mmCIF file of C-alpha atoms and ligand atoms in Angstrom:
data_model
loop_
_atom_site.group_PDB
_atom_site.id
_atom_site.type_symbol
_atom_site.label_atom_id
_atom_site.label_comp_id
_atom_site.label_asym_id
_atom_site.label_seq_id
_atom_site.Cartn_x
_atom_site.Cartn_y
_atom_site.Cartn_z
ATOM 1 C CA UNK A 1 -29.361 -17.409 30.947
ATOM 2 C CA UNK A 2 -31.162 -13.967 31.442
ATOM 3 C CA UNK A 3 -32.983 -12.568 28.320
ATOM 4 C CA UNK A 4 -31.309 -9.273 27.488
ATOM 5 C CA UNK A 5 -33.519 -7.395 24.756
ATOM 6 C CA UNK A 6 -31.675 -5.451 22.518
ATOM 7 C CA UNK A 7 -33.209 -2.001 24.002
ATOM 8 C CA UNK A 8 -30.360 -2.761 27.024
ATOM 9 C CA UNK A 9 -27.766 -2.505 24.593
ATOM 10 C CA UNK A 10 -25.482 0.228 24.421
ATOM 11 C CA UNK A 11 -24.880 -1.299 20.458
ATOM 12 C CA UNK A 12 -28.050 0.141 18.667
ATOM 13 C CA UNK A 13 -28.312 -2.477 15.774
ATOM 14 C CA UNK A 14 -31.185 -3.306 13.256
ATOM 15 C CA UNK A 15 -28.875 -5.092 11.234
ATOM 16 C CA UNK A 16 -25.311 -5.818 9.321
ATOM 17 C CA UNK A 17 -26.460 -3.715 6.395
ATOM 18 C CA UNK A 18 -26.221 -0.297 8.641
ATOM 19 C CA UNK A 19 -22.668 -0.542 8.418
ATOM 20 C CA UNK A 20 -22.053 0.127 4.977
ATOM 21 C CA UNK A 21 -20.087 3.008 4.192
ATOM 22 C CA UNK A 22 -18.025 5.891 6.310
ATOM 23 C CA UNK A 23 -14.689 4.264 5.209
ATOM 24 C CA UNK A 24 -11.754 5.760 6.382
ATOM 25 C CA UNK A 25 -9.478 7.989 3.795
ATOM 26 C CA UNK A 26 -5.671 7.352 4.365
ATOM 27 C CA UNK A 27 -3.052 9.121 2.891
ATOM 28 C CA UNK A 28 -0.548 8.009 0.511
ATOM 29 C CA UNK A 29 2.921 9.850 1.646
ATOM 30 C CA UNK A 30 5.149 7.594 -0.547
ATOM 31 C CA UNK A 31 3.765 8.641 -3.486
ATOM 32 C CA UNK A 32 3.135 12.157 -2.930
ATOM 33 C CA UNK A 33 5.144 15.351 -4.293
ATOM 34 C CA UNK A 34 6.001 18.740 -2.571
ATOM 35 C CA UNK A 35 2.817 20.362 -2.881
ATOM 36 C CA UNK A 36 0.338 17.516 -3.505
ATOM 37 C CA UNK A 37 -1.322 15.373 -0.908
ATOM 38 C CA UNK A 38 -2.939 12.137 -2.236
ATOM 39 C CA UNK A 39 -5.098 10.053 -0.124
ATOM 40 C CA UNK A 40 -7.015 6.563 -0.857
ATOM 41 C CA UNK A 41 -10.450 6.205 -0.313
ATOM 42 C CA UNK A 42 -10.399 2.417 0.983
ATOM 43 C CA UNK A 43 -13.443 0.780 0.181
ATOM 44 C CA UNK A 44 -12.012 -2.619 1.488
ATOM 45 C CA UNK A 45 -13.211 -1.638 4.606
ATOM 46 C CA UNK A 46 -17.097 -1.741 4.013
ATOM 47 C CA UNK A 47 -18.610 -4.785 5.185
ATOM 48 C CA UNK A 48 -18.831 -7.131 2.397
ATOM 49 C CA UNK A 49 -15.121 -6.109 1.316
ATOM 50 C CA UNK A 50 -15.773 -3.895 -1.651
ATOM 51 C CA UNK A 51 -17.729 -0.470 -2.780
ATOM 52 C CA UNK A 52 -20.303 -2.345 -4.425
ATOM 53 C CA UNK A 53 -21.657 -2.171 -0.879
ATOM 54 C CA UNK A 54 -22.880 1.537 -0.727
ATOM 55 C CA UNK A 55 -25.141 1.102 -4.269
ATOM 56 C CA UNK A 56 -25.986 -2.666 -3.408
ATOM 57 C CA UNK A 57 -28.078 -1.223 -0.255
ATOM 58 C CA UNK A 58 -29.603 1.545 -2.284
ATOM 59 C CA UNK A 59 -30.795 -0.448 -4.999
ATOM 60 C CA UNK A 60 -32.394 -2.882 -2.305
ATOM 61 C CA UNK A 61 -33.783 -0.210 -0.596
ATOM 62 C CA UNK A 62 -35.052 1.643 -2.978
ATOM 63 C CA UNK A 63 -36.583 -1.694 -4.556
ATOM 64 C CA UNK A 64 -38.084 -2.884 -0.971
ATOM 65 C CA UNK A 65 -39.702 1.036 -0.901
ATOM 66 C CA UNK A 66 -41.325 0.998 -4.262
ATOM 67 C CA UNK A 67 -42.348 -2.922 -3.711
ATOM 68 C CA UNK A 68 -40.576 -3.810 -6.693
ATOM 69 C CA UNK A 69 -38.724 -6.187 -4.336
ATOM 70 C CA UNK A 70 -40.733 -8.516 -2.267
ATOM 71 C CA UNK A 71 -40.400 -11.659 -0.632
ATOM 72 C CA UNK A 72 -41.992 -14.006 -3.522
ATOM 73 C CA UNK A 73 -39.291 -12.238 -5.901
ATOM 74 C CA UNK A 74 -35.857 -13.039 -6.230
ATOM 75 C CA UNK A 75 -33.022 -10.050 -6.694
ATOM 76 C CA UNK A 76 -31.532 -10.632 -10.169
ATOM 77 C CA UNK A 77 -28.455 -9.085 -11.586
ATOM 78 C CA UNK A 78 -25.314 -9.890 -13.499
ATOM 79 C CA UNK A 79 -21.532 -8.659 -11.763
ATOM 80 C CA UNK A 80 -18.067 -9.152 -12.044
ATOM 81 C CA UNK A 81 -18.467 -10.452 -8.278
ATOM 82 C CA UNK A 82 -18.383 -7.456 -6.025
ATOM 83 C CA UNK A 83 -21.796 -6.366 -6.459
ATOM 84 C CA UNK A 84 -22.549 -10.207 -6.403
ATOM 85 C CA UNK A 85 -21.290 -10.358 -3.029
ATOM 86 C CA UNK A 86 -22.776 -7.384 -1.870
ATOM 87 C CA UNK A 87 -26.126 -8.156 -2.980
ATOM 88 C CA UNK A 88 -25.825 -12.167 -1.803
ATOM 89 C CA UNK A 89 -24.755 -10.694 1.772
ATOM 90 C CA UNK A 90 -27.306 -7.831 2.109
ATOM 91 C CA UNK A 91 -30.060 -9.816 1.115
ATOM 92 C CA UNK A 92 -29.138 -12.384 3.218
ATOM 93 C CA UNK A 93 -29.264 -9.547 6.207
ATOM 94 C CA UNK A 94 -32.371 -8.256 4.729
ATOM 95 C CA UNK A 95 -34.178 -11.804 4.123
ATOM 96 C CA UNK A 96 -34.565 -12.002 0.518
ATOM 97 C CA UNK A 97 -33.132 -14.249 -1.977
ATOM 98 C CA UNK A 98 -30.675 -13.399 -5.012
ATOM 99 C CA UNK A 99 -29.612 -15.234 -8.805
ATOM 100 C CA UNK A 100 -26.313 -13.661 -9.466
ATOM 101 C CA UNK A 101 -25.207 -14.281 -13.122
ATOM 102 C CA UNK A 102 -21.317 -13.738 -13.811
ATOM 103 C CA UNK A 103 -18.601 -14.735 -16.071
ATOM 104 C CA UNK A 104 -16.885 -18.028 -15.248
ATOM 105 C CA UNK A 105 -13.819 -16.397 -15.065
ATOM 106 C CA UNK A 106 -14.879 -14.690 -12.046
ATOM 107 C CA UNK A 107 -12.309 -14.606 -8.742
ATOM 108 C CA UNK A 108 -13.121 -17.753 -7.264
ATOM 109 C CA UNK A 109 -13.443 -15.744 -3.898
ATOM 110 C CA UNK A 110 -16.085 -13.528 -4.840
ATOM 111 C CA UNK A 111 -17.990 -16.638 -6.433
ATOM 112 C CA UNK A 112 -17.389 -18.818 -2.771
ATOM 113 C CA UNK A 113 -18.601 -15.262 -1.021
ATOM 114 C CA UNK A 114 -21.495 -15.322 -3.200
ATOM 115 C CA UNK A 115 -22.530 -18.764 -2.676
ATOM 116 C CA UNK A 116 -21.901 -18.548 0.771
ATOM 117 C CA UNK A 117 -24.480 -15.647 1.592
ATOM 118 C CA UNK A 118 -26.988 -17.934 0.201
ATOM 119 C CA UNK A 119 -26.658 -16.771 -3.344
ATOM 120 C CA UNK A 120 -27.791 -18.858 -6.517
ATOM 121 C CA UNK A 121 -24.947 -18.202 -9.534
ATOM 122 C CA UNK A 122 -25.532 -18.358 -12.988
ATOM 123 C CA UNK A 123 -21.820 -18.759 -15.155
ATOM 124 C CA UNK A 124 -21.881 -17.555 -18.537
ATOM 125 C CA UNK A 125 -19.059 -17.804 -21.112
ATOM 126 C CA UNK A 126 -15.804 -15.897 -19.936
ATOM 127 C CA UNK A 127 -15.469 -15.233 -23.862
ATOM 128 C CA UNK A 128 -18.018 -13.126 -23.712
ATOM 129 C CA UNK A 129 -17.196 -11.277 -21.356
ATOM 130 C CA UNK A 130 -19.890 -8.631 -18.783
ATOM 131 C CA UNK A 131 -21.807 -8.166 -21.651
ATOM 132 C CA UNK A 132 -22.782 -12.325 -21.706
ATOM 133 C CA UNK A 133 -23.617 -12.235 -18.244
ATOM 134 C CA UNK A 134 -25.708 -8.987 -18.736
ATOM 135 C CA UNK A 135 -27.684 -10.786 -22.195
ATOM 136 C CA UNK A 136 -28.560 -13.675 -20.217
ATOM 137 C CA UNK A 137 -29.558 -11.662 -16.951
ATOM 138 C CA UNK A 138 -32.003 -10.100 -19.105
ATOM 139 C CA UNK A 139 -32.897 -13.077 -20.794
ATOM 140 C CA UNK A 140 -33.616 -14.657 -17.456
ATOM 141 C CA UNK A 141 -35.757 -11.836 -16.560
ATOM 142 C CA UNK A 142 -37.756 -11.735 -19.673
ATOM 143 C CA UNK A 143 -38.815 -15.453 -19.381
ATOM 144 C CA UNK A 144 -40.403 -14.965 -16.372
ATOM 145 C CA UNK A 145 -40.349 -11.364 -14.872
ATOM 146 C CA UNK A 146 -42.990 -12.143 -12.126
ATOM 147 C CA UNK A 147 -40.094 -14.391 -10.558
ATOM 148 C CA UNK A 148 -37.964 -11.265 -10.417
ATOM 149 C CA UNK A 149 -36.813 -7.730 -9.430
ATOM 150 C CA UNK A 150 -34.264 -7.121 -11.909
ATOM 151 C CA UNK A 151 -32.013 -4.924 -10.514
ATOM 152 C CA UNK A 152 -29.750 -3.666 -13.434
ATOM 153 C CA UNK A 153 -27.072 -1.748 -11.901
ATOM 154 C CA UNK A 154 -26.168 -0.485 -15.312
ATOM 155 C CA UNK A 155 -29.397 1.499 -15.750
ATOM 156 C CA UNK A 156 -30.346 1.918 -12.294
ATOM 157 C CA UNK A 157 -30.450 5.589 -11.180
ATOM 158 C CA UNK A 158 -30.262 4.576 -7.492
ATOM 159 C CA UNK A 159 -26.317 3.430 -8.039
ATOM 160 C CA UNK A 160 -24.959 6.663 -9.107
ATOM 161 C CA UNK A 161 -27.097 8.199 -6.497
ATOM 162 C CA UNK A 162 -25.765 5.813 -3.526
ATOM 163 C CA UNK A 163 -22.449 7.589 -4.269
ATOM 164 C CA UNK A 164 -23.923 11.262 -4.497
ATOM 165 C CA UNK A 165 -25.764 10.139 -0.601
ATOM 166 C CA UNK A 166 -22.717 8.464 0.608
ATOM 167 C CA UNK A 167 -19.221 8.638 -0.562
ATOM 168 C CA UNK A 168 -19.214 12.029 -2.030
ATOM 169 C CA UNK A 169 -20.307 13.467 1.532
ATOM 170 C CA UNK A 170 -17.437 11.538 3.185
ATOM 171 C CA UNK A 171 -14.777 12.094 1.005
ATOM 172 C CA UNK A 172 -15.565 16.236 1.619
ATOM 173 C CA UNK A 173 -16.350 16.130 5.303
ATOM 174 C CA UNK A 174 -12.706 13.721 5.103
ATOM 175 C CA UNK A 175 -10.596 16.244 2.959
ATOM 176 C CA UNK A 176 -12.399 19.374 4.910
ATOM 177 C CA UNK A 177 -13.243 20.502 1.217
ATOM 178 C CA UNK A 178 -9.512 20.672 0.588
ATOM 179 C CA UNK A 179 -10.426 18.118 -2.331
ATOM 180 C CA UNK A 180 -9.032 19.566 -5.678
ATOM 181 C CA UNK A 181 -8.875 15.768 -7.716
ATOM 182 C CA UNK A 182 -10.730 12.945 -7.824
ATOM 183 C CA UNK A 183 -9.586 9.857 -9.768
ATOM 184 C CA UNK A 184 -11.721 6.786 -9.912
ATOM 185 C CA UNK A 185 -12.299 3.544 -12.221
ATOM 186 C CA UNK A 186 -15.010 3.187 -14.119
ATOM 187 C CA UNK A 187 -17.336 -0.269 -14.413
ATOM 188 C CA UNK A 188 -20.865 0.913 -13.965
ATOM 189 C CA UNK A 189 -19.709 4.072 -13.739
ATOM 190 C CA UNK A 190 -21.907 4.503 -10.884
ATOM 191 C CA UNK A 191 -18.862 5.624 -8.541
ATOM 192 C CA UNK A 192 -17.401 8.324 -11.080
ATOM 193 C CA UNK A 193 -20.975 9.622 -11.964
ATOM 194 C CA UNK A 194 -22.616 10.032 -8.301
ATOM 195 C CA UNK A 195 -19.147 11.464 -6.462
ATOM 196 C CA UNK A 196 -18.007 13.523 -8.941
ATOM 197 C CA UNK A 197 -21.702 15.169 -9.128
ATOM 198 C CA UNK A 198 -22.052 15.759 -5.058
ATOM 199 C CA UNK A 199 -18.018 16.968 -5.306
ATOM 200 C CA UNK A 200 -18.644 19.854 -8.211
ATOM 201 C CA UNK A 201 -22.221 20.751 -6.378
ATOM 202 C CA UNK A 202 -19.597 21.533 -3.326
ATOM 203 C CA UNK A 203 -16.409 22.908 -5.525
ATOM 204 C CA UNK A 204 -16.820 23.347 -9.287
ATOM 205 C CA UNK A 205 -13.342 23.665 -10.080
ATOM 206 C CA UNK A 206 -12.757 19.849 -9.217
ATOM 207 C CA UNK A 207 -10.895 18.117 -11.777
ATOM 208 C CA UNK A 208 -12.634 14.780 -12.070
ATOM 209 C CA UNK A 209 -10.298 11.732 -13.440
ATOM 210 C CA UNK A 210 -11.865 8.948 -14.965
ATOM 211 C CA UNK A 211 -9.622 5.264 -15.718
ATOM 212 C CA UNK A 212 -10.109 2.728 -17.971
ATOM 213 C CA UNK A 213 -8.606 -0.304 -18.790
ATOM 214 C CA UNK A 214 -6.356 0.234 -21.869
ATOM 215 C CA UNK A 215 -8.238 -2.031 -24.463
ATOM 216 C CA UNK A 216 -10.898 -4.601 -25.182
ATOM 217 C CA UNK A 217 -8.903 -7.648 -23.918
ATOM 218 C CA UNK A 218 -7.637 -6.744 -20.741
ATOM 219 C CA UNK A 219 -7.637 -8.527 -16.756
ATOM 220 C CA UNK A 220 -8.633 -5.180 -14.610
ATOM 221 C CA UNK A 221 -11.459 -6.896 -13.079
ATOM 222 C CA UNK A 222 -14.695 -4.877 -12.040
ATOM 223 C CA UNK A 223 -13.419 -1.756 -14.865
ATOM 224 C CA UNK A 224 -14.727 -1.300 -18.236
ATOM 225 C CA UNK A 225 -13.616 -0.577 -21.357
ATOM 226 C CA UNK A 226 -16.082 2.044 -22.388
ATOM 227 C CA UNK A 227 -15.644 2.227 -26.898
ATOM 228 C CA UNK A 228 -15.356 -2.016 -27.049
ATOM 229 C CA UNK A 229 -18.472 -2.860 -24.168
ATOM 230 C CA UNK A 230 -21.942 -2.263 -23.641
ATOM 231 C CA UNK A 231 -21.824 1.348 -22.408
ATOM 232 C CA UNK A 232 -24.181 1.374 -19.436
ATOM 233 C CA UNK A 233 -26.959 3.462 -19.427
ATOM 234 C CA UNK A 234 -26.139 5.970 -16.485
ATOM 235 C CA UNK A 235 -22.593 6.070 -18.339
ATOM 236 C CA UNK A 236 -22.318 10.067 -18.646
ATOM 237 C CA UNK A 237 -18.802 10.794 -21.186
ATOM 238 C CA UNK A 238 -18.767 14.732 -19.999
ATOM 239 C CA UNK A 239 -18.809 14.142 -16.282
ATOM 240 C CA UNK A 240 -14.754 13.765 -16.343
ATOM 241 C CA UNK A 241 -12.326 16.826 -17.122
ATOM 242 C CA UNK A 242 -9.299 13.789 -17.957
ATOM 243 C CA UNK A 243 -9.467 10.258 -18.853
ATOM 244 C CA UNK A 244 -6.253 7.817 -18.626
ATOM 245 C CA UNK A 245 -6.182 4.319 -19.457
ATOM 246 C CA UNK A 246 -4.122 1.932 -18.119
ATOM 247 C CA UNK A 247 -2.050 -1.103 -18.572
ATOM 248 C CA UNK A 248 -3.192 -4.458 -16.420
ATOM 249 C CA UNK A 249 0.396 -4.818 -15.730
ATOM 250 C CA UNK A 250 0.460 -1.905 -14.513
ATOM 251 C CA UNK A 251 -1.929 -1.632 -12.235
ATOM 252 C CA UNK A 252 -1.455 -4.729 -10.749
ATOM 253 C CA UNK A 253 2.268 -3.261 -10.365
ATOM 254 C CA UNK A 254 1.066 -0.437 -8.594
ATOM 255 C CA UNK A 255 -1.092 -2.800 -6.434
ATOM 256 C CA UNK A 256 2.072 -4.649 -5.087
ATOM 257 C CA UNK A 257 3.755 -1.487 -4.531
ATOM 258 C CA UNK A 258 1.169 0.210 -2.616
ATOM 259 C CA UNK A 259 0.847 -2.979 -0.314
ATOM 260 C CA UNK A 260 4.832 -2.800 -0.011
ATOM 261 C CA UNK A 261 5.063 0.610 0.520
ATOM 262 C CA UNK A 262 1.792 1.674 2.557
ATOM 263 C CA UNK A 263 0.469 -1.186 3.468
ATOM 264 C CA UNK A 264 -2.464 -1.100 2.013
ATOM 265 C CA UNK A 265 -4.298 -4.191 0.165
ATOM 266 C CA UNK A 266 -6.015 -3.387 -2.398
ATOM 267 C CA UNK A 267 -7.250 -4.932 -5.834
ATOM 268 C CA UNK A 268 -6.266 -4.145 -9.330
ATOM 269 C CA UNK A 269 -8.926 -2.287 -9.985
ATOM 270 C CA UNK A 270 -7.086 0.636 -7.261
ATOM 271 C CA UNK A 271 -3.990 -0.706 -9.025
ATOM 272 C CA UNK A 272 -5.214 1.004 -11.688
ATOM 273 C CA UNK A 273 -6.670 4.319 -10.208
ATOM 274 C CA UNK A 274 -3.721 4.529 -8.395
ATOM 275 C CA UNK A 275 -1.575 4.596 -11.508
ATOM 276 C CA UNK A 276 -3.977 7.273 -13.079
ATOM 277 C CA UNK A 277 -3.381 9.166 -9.545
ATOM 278 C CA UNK A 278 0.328 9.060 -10.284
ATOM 279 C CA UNK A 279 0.138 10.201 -14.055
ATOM 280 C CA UNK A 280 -2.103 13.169 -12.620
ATOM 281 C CA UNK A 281 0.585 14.307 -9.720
ATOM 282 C CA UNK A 282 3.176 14.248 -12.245
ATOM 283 C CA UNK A 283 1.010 16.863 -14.192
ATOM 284 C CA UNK A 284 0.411 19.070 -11.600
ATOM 285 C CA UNK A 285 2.078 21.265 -9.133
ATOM 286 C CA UNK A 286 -0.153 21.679 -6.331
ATOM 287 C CA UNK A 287 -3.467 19.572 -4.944
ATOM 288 C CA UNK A 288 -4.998 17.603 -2.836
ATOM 289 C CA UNK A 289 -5.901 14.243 -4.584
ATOM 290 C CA UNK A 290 -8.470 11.332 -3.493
ATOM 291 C CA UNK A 291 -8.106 8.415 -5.868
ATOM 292 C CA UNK A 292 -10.859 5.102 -4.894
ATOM 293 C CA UNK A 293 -9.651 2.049 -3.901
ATOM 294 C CA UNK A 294 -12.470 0.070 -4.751
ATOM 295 C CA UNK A 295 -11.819 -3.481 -3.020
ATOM 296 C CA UNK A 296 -8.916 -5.545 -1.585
ATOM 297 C CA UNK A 297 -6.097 -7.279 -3.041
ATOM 298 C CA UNK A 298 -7.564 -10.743 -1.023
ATOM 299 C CA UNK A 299 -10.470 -10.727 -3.491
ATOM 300 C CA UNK A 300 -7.658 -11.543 -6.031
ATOM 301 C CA UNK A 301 -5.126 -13.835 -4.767
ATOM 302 C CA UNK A 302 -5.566 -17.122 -3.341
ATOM 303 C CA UNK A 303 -2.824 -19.445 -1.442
ATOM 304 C CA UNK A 304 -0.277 -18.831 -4.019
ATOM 305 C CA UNK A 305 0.232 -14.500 -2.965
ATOM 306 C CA UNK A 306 2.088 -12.333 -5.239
ATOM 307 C CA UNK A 307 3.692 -12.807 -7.782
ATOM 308 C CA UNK A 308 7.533 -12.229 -6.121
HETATM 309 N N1 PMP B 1 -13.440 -1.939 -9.115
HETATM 310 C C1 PMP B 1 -14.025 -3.101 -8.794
HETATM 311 C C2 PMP B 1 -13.176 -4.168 -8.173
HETATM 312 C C3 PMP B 1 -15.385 -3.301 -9.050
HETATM 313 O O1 PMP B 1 -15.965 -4.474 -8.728
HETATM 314 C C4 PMP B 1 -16.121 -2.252 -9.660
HETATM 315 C C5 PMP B 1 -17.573 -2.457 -9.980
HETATM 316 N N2 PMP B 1 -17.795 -3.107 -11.195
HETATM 317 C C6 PMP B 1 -15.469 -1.063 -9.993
HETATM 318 C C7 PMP B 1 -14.136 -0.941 -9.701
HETATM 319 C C8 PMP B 1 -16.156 0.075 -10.715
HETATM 320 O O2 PMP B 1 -17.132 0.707 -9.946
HETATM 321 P P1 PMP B 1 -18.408 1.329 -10.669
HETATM 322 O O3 PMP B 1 -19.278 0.170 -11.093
HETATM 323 O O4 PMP B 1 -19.056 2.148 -9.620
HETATM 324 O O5 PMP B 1 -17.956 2.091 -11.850
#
């Protein structure tokens, strides 16, 4: 077998984690009106299956950069599994280990993904919710915080900022700054904060939509329900013009429809933006909407499919 070194290559490649990001934007026609255009943002299509991608590589970045992250040092953080899977498979690209510390009630798919890319997963009470995983992250940390780079994508500038670097760009260079609404869940909040700021910079008449899950109790995994959590600390209230909260049932209504309809898989968490998106077009008369469809409906179900 002849050696080939990679300078041969047409493929230029220093690694999986280059291809995070530049997702493609698809439009929506079913659920459009005369006069409004909506298109989805589909995050699916990053490489470790979710959005959690784009500030997953910044925060590791950043963290290599500063040498807050080195090899003795394991990346800590607690997730509702995306960001757990993004981390576990980036590191694992970038040669560094991760503790991931989540909720049992967790998809069982992110958790296998997790564990899979070399991860080490810490369960905490599903009771209790993000906010147990995030008290015992930090506990973890404080024991021993020579063991670790806790990562905190709560507080961590460098989330919100991934999406001012990354998917803001895209989604204007996409809609040819024909962008007039932007609808997106919000966990961290990182997504709403850091496209919504590189969209007004560009056009500040955007209306910015922010979606929540509609109380305390509810099964919209990876959103947040802002007055009954732990508000995260890069969690801005004035950065959205509208705020709509939804129904799990409904989203996860709007999740089988859109896969019926457009064919597009995505999780609940779209589910949700996308009935936001819907609520919005009703309001208006005339726009070009981008809602986020932050991962895919396959991070959901297992073996037993939809519900029909
Ligand atoms: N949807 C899903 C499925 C997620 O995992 C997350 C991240 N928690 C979000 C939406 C919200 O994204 P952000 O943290 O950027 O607000």
């Amino acid at each position: 077998m002849t050696y080939v070194s990679s300078e041969v290559l047409t493929v230029k490649s220093q690694g999986l984690w280059e291809l995070v990001g530049n997702t493609p934007l698809v439009r929506l026609k079913s659920f459009e009106k005369p006069g409004v255009k909506l298109y989805a943002k589909c995050e699916m299509f990053n490489p470790g299956g979710s959005i959690k991608d784009r500030p997953a590589l910044r925060i590791i970045l950043d963290a290599i950069k500063s040498g807050k992250l080195t090899k003795e040092k394991k990346l800590l953080d607690a997730t509702s599994g995306n960001t757990g899977v993004a981390y576990s498979m980036l590191a694992a690209s970038l040669g560094y280990g991760v503790v991931m510390v989540s909720p049992a009630n967790i998809s069982p798919i992110k958790l296998a993904k997790m564990k899979a890319f070399g991860a080490e997963v810490i369960l905490t009470d599903p009771l209790e919710g993000m906010d147990g995983a995030i008290d015992r992250a930090r506990e973890i940390y404080e024991t021993s915080p020579e063991k670790y780079f806790y990562a905190d994508q709560y507080s961590n500038p460098a989330n919100p900022r991934a999406h001012y670097e990354s998917t803001g760009p895209e989604i204007w260079k996409q809609t040819k700054g024909l962008i007039t609404h932007f609808v997106a869940g919000v966990g961290t909040s990182g997504t709403l904060q850091g496209t919504a700021a590189f969209l007004r910079e560009k056009n500040p008449r955007l209306t910015v939509v922010e979606v929540q899950p509609e109380s305390e109790f509810h099964g919209i995994e990876g959103l947040k329900h802002m007055a009954s959590a732990y508000r995260p600390q890069i969690y801005r209230e004035d950065v959205a013009d509208m705020r709509i909260f939804v129904e799990t049932e409904k989203a996860v209504a709007a999740a089988e429809k859109l896969m019926l309809v457009e064919g597009v898989a995505a999780g609940y968490s779209g589910g949700a933006a996308l009935t936001a998106a819907l609520e919005l077009i009703e309001q208006i008369d005339e726009g070009v909407v981008v809602v986020i469809l932050p991962d895919s409906l396959s991070n959901h179900i297992s073996g037993g499919g939809h519900r029909r």
